[in-house]
Coordinates of C-alpha atoms in Angstrom, one line a residue:
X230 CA 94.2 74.7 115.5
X231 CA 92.4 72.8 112.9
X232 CA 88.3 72.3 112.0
X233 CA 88.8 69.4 109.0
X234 CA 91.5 71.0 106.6
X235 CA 90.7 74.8 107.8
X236 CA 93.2 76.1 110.5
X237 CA 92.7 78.8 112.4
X238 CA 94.5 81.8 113.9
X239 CA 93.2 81.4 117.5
X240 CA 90.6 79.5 119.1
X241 CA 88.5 81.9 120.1
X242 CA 84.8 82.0 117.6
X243 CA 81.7 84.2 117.5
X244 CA 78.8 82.1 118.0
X245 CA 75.7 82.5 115.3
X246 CA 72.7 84.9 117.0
X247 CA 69.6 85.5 115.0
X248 CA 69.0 89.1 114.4
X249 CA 72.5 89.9 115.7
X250 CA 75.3 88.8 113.4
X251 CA 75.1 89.6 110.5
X252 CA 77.8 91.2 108.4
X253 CA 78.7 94.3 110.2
X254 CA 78.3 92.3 113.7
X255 CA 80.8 90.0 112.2
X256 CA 83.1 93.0 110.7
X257 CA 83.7 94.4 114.0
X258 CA 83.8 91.4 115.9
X259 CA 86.6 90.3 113.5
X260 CA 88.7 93.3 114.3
X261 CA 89.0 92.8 117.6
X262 CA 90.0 89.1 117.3
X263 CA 87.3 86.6 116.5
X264 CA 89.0 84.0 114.2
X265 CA 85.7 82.4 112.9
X266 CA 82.2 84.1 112.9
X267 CA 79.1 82.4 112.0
X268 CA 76.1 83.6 109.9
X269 CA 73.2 84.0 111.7
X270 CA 71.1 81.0 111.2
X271 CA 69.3 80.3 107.7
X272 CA 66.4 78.1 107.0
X273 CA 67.0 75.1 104.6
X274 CA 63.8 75.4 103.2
X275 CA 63.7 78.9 103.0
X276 CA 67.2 78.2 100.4
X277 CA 64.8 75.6 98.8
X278 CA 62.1 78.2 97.5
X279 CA 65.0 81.0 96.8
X280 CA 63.9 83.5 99.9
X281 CA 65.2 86.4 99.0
X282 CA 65.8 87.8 102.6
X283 CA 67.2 84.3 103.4
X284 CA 70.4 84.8 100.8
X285 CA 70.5 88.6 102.4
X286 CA 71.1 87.3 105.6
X287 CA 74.4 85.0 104.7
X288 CA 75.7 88.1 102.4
X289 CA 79.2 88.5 102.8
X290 CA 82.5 90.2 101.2
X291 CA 86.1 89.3 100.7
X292 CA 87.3 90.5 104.0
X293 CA 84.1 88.0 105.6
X294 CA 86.2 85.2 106.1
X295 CA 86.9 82.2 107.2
X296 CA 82.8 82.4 107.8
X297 CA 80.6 79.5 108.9
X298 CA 76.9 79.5 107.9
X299 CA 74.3 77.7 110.1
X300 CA 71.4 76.2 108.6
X301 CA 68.3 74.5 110.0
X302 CA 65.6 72.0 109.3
X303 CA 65.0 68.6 109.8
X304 CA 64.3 67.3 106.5
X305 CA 67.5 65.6 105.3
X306 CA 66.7 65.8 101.9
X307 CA 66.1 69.7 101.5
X308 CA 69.2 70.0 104.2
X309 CA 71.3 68.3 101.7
X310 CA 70.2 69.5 98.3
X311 CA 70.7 73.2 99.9
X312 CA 73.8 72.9 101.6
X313 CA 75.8 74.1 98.4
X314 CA 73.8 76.8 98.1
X315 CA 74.1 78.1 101.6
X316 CA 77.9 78.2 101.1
X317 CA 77.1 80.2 98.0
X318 CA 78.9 83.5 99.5
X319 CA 82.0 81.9 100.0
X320 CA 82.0 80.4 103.7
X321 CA 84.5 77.8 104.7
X322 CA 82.2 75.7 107.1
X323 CA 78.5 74.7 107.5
X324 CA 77.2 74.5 110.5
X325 CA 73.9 72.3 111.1
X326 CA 71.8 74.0 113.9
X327 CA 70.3 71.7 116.7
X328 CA 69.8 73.5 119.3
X329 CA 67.9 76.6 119.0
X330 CA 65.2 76.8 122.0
X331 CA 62.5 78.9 120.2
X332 CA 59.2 78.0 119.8
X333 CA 58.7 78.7 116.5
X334 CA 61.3 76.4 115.5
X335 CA 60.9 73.6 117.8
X336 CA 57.3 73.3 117.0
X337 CA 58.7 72.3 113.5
X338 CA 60.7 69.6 114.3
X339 CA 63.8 71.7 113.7
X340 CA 66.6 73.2 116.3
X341 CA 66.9 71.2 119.8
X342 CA 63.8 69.0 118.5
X343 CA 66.5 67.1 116.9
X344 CA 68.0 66.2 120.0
X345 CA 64.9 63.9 120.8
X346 CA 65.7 61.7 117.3
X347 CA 69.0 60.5 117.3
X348 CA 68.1 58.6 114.6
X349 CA 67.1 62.2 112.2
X350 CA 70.4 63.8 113.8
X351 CA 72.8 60.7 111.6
X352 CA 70.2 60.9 109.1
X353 CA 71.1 64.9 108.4
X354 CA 74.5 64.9 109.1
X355 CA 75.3 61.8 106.5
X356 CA 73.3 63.6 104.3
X357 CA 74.4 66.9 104.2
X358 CA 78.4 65.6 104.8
X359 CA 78.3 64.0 101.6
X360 CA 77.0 67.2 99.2
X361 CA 79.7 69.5 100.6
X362 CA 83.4 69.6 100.2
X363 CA 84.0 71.9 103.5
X364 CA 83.7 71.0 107.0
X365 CA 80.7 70.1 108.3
X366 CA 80.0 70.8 112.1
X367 CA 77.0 71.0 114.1
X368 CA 75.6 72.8 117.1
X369 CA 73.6 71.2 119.8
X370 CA 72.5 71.7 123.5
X371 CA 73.0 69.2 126.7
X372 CA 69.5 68.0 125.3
X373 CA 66.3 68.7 125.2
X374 CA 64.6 68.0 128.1
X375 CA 67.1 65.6 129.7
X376 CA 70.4 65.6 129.1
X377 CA 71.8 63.4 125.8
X378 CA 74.9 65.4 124.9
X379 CA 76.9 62.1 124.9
X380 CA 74.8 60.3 122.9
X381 CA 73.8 63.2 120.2
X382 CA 77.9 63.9 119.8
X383 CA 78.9 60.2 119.6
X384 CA 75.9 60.1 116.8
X385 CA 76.9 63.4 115.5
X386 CA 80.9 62.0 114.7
X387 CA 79.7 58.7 113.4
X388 CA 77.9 60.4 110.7
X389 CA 81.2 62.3 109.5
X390 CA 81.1 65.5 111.1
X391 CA 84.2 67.6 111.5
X392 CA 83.3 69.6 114.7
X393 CA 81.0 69.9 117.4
X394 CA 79.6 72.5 119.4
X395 CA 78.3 72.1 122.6
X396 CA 76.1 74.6 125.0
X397 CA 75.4 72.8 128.2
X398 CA 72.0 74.0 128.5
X399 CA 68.7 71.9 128.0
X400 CA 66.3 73.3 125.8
X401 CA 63.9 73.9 129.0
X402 CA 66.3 76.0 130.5
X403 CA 66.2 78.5 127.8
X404 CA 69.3 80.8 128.8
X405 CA 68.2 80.7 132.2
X406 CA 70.2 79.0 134.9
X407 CA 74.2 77.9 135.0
X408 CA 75.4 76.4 131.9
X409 CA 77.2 72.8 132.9
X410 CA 80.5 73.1 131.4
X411 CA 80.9 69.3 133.1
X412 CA 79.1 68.3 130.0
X413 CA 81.2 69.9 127.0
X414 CA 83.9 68.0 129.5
X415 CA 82.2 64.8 128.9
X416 CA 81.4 65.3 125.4
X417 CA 85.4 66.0 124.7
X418 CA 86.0 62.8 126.8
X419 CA 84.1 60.8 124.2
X420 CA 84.9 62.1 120.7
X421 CA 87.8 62.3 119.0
X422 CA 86.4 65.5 116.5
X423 CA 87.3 69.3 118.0
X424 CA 84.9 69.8 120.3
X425 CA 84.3 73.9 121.1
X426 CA 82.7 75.2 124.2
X427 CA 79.5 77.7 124.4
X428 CA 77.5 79.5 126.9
X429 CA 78.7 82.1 129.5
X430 CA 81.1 83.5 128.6
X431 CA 81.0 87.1 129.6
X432 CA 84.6 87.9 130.8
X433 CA 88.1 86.6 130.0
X434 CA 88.0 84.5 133.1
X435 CA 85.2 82.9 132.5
X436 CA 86.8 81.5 128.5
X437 CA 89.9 80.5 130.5
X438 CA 88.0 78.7 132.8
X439 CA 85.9 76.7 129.6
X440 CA 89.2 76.1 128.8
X441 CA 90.9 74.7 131.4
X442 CA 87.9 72.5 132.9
X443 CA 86.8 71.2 129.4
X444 CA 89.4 70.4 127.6
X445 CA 87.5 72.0 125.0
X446 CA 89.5 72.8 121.9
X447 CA 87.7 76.2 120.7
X448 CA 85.5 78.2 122.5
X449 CA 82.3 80.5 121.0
X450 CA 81.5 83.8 122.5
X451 CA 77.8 84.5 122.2
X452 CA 75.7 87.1 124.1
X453 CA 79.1 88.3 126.1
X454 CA 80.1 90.2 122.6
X455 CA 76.9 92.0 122.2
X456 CA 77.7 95.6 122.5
X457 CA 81.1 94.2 124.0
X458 CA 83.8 93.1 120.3
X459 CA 86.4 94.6 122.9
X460 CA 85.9 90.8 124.9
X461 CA 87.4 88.9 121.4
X462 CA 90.8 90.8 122.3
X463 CA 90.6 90.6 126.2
X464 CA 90.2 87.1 126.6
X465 CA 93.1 86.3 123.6
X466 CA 95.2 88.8 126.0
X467 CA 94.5 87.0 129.0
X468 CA 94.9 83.6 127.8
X469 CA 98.1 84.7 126.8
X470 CA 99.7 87.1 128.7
X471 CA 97.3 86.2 132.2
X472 CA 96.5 90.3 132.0
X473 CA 93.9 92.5 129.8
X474 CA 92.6 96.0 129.6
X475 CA 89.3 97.3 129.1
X476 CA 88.1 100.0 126.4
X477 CA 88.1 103.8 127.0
X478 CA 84.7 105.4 126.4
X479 CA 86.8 106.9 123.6
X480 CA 87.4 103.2 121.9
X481 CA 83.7 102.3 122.9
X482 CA 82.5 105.6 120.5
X483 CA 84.6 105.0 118.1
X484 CA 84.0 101.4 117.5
X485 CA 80.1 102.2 117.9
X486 CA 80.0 105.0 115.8
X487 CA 81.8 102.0 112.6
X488 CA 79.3 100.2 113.4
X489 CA 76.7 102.4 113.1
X490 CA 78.0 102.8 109.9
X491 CA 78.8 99.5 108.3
X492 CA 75.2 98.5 109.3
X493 CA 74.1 101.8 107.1
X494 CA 76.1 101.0 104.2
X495 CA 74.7 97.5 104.6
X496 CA 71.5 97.8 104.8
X497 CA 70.8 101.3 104.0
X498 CA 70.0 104.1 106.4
X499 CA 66.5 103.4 107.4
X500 CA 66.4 99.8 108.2
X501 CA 70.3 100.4 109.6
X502 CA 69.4 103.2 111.6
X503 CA 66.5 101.0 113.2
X504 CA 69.0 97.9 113.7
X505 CA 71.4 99.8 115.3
X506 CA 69.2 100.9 118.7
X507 CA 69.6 98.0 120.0
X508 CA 73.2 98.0 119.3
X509 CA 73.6 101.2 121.5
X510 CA 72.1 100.0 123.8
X511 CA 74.2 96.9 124.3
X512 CA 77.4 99.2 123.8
X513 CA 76.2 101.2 126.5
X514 CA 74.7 99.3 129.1
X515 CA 76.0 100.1 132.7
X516 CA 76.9 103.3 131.6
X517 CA 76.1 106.4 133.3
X518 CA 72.8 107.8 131.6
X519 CA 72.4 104.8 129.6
X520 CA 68.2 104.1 130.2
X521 CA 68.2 108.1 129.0
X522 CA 70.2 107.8 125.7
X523 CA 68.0 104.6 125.1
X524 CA 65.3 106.6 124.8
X525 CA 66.7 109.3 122.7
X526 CA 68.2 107.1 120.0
X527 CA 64.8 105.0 119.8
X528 CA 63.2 107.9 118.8
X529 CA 65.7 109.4 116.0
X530 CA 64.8 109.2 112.2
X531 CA 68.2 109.6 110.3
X532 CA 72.0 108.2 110.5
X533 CA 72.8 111.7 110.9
X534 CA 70.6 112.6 113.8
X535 CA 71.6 109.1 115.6
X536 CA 75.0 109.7 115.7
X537 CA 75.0 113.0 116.8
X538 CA 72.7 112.1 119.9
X539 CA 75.4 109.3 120.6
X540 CA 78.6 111.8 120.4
X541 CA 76.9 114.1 122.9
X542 CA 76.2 111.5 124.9
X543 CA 79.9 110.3 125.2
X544 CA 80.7 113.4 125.7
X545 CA 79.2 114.0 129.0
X546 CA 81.1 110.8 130.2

């Protein structure tokens, strides 16, 4: 299982969320069987004028890896006189984003707005192809307002691209609605670069199914792992053995309570202990007592104090 020269222990990936994966996300996600996690995505021109928080964001250690960073913009020339720089921390792919839905970004020209401009999308991926020597893949939706996967991919490979990603949303839809899997079908149809499959995927089933209706070659587990590493080794034990197992709330603490904690040595314990509420509350979501523990963590001040209210929680499970 190959992206350019880079193989890969399984096929299963952890998509890039902003605000959600950073290093600890990425750490836990890891253990549990991801075998390629992407940074959350950067801004090229943010790399341009040295951000400080930007390189913060793509910080990464030895045990990190293979990582992919995702950058975005829609000038080729900052794109490609920053791509070296985004790799900077040691990750083995760059992704180029071109599909995020928000606002902010679309109003830019940047994201799915790139999927209006074929013409930009070559333009980028020639340019930033030829300043790195690691794979170069890119991440796109079923278009922006009408569908133009086809078109975007076939584009996207011309211009030397080693991978694809595909969620078969529109940027309209926003996550709303049923993502088309037909489409990532199409798009592997029509390329001959490793196409990998995004959007839904919430159980085992629903990866096997990507799997077996696409064609795809990888699929990329976004939302589904929020509060939920656990689905990384349930859908490798599925595809393999047709059978999986769910966590005890004794493997659900545990795993919380490292996460808690890389995020503290991370970031430090006040902006940590801040990140992690919404954390808990993904790990505990459909719980028993859940909207009440929610309201107890949001209001704690210290690492020390967090983690206490979440042990005594678990403990009346």
């Amino acid at each position: 299982m190959k992206i350019g020269n880079l193989e890969f222990k399984n096929n299963v990936f952890l998509a890039p969320m902003a605000g959600v994966t950073d290093l600890a996300f990425r750490t836990v996600s890891r253990k549990y069987g991801a075998a390629l996690a992407y940074s959350e995505m950067i801004s090229s021109k943010a790399l341009f004028y040295k951000d400080k928080k930007t390189f913060d964001i793509i910080k990464s250690n030895k045990s990190d890896t293979p990582l992919a960073v995702q950058i975005f913009g829609s000038d080729e020339k900052i794109m490609a006189s920053t791509a070296k720089e985004a790799l900077s921390t040691g990750a083995k792919i760059l992704d180029i984003n071109m599909g995020c839905p928000a606002p902010k970004v679309v109003k830019c020209g940047d994201g799915s707005a790139l999927l209006k401009d074929i013409d930009k999308i070559k333009r980028i991926v020639y340019a930033v192809k030829n300043k790195v020597d690691v794979p170069v893949t890119c991440k796109i939706r079923s278009g922006f307002d009408v569908v133009c996967a086809i078109e975007c991919a076939k584009a996207i490979e011309d211009s030397g691209a080693d991978a694809i990603t595909v969620h078969p949303r529109t940027r309209e839809m926003y996550y709303s609605g049923k993502a088309d899997i037909d489409i990532i079908k199409k798009v592997k149809e029509t390329v001959k670069i490793p196409v990998i499959g995004n959007g839904d995927i919430f159980a085992p089933e629903d990866a096997k199914n990507m799997l077996d209706k696409t064609g795809c070659d990888f699929i990329m587990v976004a939302r589904g792992a929020q509060g939920n590493p656990f689905l990384f080794k349930e859908i490798l034990d599925y595809l393999k053995n047709g059978t999986y197992s769910q966590p005890s709330n004794k493997e659900k603490l545990d795993t919380m309570l490292w996460h808690l904690e890389l995020l503290i040595d991370d970031k430090g314990e006040y902006v940590g202990t801040r990140e992690a509420r919404k954390h808990i509350a993904w790990y505990t979501k459909g719980l028993k007592g859940s909207a009440e523990i929610r309201q107890k963590v949001n209001t704690t001040k210290n690492y020390k104090e967090l983690t206490k209210v979440v042990a005594d929680y678990f403990d009346t499970l």
